[in-house]
Tab-separated table of N, CA and C in Angstrom:
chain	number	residue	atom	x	y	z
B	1	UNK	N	-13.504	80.476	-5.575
B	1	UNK	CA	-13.769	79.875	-6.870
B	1	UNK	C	-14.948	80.594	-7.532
B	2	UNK	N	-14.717	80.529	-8.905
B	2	UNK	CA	-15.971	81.465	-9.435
B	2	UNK	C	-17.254	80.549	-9.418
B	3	UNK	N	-18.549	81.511	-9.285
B	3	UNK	CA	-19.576	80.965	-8.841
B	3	UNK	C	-19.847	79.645	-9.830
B	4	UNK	N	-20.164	79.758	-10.750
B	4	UNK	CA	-20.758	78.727	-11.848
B	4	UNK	C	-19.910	77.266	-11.565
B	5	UNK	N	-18.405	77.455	-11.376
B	5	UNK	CA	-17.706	76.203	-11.137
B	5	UNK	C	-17.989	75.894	-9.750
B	6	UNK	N	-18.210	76.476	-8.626
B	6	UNK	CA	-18.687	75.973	-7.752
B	6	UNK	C	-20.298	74.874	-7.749
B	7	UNK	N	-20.765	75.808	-8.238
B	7	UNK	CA	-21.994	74.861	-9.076
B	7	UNK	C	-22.022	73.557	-9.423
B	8	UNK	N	-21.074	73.529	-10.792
B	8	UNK	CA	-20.635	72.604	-10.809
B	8	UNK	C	-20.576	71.652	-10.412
B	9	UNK	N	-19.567	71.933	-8.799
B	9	UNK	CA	-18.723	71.141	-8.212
B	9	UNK	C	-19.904	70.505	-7.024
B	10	UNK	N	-21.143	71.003	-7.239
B	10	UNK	CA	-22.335	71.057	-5.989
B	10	UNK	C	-21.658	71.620	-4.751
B	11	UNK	N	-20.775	73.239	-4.914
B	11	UNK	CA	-20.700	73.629	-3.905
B	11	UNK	C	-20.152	73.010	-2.801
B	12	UNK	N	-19.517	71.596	-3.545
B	12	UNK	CA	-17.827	71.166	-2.723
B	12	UNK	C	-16.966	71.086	-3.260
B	13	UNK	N	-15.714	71.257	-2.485
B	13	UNK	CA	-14.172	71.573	-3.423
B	13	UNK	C	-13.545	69.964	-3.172
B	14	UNK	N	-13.053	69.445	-4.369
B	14	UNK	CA	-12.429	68.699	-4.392
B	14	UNK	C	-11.227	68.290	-3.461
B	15	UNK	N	-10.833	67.117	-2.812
B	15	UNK	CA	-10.043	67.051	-1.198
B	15	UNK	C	-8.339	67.482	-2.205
B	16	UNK	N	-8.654	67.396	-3.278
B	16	UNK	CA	-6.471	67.529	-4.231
B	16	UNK	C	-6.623	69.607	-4.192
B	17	UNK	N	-7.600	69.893	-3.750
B	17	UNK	CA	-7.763	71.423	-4.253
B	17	UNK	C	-6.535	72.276	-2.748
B	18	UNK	N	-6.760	71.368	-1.265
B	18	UNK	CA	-6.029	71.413	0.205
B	18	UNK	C	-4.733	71.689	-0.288
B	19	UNK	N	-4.265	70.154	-1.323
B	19	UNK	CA	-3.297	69.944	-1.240
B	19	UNK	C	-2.245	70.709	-2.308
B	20	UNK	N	-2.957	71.337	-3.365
B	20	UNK	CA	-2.572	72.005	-4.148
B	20	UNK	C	-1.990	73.778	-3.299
B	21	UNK	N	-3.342	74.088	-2.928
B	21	UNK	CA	-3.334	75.031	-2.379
B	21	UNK	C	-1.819	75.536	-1.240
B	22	UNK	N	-1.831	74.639	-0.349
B	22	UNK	CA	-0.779	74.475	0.542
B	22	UNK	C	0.355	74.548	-0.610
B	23	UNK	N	0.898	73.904	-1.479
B	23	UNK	CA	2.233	73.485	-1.926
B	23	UNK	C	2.064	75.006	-2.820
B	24	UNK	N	1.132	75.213	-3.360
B	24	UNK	CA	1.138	76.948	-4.122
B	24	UNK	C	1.488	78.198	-2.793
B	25	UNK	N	0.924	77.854	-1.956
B	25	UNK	CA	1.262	79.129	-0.648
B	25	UNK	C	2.683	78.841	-0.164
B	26	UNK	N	3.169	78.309	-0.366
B	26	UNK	CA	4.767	78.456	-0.161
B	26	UNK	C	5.548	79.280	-1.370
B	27	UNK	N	5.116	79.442	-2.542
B	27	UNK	CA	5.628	80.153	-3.411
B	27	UNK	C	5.157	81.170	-3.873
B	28	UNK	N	3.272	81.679	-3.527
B	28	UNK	CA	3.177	83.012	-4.499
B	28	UNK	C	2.005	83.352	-3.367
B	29	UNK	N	1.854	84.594	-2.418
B	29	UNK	CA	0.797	85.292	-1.938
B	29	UNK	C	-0.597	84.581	-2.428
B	30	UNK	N	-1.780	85.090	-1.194
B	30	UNK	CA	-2.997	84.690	-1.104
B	30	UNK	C	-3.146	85.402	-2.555
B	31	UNK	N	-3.123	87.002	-2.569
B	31	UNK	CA	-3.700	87.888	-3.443
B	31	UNK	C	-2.765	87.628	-5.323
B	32	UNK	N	-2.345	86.682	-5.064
B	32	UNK	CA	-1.208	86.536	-6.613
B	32	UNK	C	-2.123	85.297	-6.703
B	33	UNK	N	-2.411	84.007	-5.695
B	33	UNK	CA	-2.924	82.870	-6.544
B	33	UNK	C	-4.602	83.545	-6.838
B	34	UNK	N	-5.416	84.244	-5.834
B	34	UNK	CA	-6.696	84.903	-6.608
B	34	UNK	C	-6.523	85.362	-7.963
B	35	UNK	N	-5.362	86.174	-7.714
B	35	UNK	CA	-5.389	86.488	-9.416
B	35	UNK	C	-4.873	85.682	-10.343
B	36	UNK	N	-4.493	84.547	-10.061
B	36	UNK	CA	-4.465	83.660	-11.014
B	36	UNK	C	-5.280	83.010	-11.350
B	37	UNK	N	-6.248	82.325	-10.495
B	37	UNK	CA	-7.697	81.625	-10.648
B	37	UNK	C	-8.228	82.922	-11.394
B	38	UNK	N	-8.518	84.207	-11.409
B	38	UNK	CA	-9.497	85.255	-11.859
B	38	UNK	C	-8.871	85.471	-13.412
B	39	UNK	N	-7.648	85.244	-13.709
B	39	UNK	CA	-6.830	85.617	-14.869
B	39	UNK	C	-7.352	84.046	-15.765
B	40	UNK	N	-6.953	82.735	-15.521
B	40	UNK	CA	-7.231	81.991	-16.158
B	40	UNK	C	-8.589	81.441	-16.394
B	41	UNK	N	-9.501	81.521	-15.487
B	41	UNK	CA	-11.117	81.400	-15.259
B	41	UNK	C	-11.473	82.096	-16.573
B	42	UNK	N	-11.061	83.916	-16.267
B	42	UNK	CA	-11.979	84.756	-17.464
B	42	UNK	C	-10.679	84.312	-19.235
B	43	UNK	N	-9.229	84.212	-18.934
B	43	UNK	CA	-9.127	83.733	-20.293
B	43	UNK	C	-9.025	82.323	-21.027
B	44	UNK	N	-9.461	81.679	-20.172
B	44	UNK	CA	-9.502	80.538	-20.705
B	44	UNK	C	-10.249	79.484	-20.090
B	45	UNK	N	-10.576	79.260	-19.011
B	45	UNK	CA	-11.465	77.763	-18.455
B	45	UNK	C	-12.950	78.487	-18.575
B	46	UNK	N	-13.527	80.221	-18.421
B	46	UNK	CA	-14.515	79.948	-17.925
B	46	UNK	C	-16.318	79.404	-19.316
B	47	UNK	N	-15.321	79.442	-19.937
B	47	UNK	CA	-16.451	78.426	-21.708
B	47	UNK	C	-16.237	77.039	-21.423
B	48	UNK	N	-15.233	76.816	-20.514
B	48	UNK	CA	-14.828	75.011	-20.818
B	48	UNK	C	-15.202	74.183	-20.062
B	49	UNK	N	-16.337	75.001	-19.048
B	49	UNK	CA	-17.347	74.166	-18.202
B	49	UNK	C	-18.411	73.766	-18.811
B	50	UNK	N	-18.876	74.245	-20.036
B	50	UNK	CA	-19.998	74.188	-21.052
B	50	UNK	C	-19.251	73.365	-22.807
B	51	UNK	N	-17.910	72.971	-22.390
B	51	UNK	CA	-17.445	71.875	-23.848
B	51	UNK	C	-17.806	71.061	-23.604
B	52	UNK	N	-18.562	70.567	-24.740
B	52	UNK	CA	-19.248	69.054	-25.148
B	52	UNK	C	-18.062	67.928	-25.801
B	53	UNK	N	-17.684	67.013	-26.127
B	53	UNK	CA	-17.189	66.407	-27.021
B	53	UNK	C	-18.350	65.253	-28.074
B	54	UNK	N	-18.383	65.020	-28.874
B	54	UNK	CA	-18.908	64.384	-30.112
B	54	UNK	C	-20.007	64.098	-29.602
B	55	UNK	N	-20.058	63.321	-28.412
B	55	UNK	CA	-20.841	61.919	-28.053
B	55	UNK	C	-21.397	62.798	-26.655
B	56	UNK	N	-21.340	64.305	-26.907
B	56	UNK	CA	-22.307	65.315	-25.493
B	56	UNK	C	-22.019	65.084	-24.324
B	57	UNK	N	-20.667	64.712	-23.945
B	57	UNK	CA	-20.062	64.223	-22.784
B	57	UNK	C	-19.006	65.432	-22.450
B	58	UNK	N	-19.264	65.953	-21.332
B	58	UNK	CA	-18.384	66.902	-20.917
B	58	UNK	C	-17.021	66.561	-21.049
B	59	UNK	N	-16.257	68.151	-21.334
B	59	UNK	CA	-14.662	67.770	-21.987
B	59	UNK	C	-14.014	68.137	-20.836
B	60	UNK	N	-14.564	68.385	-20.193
B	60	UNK	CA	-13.574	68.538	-18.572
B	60	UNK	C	-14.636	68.959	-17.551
B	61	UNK	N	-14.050	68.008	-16.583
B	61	UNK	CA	-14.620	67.873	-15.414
B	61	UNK	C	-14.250	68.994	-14.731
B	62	UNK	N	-15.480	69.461	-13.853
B	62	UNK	CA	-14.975	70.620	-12.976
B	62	UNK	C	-13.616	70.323	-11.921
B	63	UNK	N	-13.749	69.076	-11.668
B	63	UNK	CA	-12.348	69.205	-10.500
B	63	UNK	C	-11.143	69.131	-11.239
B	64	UNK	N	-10.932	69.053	-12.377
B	64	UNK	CA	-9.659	69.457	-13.555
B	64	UNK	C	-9.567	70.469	-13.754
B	65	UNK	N	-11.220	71.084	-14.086
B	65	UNK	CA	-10.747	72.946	-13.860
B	65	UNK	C	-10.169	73.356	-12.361
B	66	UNK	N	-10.844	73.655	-11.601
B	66	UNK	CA	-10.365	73.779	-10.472
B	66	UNK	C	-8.584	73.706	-10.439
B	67	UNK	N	-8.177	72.834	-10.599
B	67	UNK	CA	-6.542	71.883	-10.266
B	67	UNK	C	-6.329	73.252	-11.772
B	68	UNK	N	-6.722	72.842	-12.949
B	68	UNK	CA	-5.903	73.708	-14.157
B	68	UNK	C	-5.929	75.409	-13.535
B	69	UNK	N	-6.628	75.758	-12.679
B	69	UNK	CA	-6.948	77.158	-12.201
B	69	UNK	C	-5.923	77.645	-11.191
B	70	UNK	N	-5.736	76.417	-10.087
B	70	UNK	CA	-4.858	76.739	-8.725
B	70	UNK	C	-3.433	76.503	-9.250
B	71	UNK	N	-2.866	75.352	-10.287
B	71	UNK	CA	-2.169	74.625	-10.008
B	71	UNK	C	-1.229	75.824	-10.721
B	72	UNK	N	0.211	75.661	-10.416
B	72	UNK	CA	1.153	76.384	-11.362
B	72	UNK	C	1.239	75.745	-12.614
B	73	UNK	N	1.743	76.625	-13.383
B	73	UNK	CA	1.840	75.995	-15.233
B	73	UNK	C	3.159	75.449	-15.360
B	74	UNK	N	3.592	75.119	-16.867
B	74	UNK	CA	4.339	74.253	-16.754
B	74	UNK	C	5.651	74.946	-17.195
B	75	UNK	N	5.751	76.640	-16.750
B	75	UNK	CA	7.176	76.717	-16.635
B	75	UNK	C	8.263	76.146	-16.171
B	76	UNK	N	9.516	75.983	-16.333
B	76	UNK	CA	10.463	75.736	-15.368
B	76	UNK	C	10.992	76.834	-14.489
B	77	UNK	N	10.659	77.743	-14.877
B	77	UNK	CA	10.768	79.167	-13.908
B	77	UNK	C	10.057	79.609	-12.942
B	78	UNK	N	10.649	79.521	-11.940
B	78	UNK	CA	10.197	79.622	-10.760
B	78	UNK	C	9.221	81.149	-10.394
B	79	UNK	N	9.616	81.783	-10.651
B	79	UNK	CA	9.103	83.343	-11.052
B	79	UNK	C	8.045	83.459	-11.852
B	80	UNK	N	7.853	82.474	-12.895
B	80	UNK	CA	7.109	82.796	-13.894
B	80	UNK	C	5.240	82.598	-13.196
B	81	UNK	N	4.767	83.296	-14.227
B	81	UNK	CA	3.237	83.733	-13.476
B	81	UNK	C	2.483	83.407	-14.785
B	82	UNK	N	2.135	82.485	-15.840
B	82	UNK	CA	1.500	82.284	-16.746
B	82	UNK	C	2.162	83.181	-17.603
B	83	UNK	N	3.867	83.052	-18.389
B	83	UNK	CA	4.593	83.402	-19.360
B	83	UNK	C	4.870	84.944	-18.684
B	84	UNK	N	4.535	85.710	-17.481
B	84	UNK	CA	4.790	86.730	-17.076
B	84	UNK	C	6.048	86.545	-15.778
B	85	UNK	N	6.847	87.328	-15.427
B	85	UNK	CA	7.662	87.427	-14.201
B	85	UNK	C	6.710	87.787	-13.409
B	86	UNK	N	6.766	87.494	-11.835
B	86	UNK	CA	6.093	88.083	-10.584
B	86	UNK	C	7.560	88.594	-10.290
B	87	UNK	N	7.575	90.177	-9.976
B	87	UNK	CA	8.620	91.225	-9.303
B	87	UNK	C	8.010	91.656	-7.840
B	88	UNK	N	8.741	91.759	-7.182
B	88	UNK	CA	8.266	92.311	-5.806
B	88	UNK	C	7.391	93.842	-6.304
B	89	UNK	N	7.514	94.637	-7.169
B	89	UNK	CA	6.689	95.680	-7.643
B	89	UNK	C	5.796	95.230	-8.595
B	90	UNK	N	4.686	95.238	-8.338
B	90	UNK	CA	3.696	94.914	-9.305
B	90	UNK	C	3.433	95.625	-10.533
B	91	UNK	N	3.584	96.762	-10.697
B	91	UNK	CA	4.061	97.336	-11.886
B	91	UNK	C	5.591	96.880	-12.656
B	92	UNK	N	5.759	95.999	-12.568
B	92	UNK	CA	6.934	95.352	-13.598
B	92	UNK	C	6.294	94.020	-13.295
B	93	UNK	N	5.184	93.547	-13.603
B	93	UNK	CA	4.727	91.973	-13.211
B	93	UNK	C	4.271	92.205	-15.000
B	94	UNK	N	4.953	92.913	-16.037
B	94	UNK	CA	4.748	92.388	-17.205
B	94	UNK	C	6.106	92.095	-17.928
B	95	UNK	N	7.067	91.414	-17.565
B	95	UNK	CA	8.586	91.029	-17.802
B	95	UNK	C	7.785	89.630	-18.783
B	96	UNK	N	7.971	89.681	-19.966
B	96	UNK	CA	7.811	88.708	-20.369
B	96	UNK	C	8.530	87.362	-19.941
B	97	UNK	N	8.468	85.987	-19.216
B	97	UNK	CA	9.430	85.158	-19.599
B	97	UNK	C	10.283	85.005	-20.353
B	98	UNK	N	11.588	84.692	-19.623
B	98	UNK	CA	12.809	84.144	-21.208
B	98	UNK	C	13.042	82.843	-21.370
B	99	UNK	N	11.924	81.719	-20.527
B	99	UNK	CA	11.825	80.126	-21.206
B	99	UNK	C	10.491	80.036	-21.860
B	100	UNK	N	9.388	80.454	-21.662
B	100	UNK	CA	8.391	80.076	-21.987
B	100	UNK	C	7.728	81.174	-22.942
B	101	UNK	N	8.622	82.079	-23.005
B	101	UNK	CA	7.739	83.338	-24.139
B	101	UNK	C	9.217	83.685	-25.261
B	102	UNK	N	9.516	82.695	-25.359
B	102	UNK	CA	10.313	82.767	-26.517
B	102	UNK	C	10.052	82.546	-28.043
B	103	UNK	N	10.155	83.874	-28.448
B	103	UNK	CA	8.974	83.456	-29.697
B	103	UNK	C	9.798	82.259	-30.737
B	104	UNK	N	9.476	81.173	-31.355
B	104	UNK	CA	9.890	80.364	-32.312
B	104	UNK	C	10.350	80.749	-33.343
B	105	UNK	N	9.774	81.802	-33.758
B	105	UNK	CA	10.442	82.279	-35.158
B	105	UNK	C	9.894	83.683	-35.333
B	106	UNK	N	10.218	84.450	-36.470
B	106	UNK	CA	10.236	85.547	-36.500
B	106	UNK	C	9.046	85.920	-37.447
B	107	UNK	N	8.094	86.958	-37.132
B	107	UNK	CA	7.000	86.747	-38.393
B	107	UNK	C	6.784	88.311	-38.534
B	108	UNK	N	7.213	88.875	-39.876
B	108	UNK	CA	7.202	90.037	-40.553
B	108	UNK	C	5.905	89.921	-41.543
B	109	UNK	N	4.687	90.700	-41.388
B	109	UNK	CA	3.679	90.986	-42.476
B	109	UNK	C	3.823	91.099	-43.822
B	110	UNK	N	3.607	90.552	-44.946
B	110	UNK	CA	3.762	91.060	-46.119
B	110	UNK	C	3.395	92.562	-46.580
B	111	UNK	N	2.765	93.070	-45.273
B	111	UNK	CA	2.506	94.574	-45.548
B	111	UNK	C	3.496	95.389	-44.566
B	112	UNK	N	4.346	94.843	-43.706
B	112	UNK	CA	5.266	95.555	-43.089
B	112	UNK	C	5.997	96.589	-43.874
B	113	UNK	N	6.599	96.176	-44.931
B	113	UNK	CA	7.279	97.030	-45.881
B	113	UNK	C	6.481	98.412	-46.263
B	114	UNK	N	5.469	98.504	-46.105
B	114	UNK	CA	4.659	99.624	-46.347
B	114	UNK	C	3.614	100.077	-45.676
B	115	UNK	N	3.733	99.550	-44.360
B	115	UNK	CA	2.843	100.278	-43.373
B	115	UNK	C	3.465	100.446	-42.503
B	116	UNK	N	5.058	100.370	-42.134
B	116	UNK	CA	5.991	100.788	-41.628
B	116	UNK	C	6.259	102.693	-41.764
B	117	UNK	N	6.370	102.903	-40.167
B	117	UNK	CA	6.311	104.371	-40.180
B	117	UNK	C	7.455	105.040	-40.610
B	118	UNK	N	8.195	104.668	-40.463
B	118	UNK	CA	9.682	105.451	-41.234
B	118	UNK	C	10.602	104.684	-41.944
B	119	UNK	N	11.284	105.362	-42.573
B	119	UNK	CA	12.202	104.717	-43.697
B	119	UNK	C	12.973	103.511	-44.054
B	120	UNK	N	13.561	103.833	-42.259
B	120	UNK	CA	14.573	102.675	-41.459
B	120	UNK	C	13.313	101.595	-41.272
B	121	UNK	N	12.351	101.673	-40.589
B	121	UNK	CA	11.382	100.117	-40.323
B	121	UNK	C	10.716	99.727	-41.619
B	122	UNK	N	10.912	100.763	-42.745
B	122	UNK	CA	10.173	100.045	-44.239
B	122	UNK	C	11.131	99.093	-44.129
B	123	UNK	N	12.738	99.613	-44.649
B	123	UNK	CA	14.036	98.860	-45.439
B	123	UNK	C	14.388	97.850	-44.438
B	124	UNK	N	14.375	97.928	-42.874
B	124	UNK	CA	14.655	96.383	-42.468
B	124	UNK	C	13.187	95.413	-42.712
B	125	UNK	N	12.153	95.837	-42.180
B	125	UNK	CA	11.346	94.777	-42.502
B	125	UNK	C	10.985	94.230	-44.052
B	126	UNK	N	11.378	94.966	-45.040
B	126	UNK	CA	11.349	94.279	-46.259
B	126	UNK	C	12.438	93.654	-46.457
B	127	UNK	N	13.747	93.987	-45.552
B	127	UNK	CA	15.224	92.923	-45.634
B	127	UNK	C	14.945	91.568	-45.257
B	128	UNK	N	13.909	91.522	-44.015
B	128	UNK	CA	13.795	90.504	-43.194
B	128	UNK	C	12.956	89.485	-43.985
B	129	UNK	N	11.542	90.422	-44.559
B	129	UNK	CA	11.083	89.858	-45.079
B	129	UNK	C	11.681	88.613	-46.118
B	130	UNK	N	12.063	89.370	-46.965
B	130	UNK	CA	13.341	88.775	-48.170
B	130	UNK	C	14.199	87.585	-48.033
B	131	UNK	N	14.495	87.793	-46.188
B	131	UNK	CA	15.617	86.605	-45.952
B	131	UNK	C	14.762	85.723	-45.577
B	132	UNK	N	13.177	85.491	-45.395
B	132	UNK	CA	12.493	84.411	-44.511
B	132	UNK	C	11.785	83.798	-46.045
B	133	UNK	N	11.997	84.607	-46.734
B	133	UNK	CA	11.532	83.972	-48.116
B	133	UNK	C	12.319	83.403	-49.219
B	134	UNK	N	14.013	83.766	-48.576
B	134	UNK	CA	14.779	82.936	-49.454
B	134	UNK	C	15.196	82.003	-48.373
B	135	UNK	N	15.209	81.884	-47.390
B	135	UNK	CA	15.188	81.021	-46.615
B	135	UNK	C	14.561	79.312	-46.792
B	136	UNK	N	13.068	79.883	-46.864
B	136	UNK	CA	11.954	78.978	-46.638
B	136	UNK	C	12.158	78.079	-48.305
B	137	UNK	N	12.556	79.211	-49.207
B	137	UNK	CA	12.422	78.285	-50.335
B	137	UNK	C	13.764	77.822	-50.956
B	138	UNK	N	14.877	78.298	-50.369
B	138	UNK	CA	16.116	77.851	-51.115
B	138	UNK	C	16.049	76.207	-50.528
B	139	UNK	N	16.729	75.320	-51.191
B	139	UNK	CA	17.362	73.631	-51.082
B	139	UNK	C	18.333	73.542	-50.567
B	140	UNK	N	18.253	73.231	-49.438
B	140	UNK	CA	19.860	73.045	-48.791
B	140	UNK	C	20.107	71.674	-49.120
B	141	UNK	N	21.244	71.435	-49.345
B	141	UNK	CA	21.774	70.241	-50.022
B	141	UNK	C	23.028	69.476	-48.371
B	142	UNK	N	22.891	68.531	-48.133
B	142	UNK	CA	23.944	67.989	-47.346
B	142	UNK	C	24.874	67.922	-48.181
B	143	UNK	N	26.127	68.861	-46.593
B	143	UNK	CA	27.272	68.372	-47.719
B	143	UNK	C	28.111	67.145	-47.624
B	144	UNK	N	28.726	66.589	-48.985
B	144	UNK	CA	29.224	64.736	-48.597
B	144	UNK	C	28.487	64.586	-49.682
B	145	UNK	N	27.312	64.819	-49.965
B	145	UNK	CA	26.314	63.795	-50.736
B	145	UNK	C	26.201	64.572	-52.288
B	146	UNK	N	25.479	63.942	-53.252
B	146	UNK	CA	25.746	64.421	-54.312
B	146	UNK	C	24.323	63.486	-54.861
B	147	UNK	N	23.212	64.411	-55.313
B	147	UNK	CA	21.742	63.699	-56.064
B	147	UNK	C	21.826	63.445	-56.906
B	148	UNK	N	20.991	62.565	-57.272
B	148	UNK	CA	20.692	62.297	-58.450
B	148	UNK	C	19.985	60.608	-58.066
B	149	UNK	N	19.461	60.243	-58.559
B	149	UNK	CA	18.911	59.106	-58.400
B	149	UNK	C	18.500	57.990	-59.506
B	150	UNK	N	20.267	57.244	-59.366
B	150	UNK	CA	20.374	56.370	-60.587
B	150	UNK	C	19.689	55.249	-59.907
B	151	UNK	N	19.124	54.193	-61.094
B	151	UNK	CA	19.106	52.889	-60.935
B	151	UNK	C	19.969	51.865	-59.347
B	152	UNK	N	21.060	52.425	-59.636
B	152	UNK	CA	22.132	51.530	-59.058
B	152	UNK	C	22.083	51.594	-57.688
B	153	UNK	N	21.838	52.419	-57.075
B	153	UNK	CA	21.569	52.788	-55.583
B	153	UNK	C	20.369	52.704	-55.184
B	154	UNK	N	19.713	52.506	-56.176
B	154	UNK	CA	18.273	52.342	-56.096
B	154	UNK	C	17.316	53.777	-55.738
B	155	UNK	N	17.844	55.059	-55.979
B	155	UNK	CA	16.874	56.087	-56.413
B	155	UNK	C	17.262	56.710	-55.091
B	156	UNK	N	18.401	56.071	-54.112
B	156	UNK	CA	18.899	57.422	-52.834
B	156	UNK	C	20.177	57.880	-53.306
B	157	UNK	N	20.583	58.790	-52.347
B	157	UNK	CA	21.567	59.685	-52.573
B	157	UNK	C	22.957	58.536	-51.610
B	158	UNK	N	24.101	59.070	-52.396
B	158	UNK	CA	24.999	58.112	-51.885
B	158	UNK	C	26.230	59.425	-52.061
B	159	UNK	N	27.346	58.999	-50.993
B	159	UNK	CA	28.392	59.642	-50.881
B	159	UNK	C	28.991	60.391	-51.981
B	160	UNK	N	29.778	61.470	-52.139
B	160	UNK	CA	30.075	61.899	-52.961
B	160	UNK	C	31.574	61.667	-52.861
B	161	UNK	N	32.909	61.116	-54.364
B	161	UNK	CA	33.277	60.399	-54.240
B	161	UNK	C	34.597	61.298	-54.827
């Protein structure tokens, strides 16, 4: 554990840290969970031993870090290593996930169109562009229904007839 969270912890490990540990060594090497505590420590827990919330009350307890450090994440992929594949060759341990690194949507720069290096990546990314902007602003209308909002229905949309 890195020094400062040991600190923390007054230089004892929490008794859920055994039990974590054990149920993680059935699925990923000594030297894969170090580098997972060393990977998430430096990008993300090791400022969050020093978060305050409003009222100067620590925002996480060291034995939550600890558990958020050892524990696996919340892929459903068994393979997965914090949105990465673990491959028996460690040089392909950058396979992005295909449940958890699936990007949501597609996001083209308004400067793609012209800081695009050749001809072909100007004209699709200004295509793409184009379709996420008639996209976002065209009205899709259900079909069946027909607007307008008389009196009589009281200002909703009603079947179209």
């Amino acid at each position: 554990m890195p020094q400062p969270l040991l600190q923390a912890l007054g230089h004892r490990l929490p008794h859920t840290l055994h039990e974590i540990l054990c149920a993680e060594l059935t699925q990923r090497t000594p030297a894969q969970l170090l580098a997972r505590v060393e990977r998430r420590w430096h990008t993300r827990w090791s400022h969050a031993i020093h978060e305050r919330d409003e009222d100067n009350r620590r925002r996480w307890a060291p034995q939550e870090i600890v558990e958020h450090l050892v524990r696996r994440g919340s892929c459903r992929n068994p393979a997965c290593e914090d949105g990465y594949l673990i491959h028996d060759d460690p040089s392909r341990d950058d396979t992005p996930c295909g449940y958890c690194r699936q990007p949501e949507h597609r996001f083209v720069p308004g400067t793609a169109s012209v800081t695009s290096t050749s001809d072909h990546a100007r004209r699709t990314a200004a295509q793409i562009r184009q379709a996420l902007l008639e996209n976002r602003t065209a009205r899709k209308k259900r079909p069946g229904l027909r607007g307008g909002g008389d009196s009589a229905t009281g200002g909703h949309l009603r079947p179209a007839q």
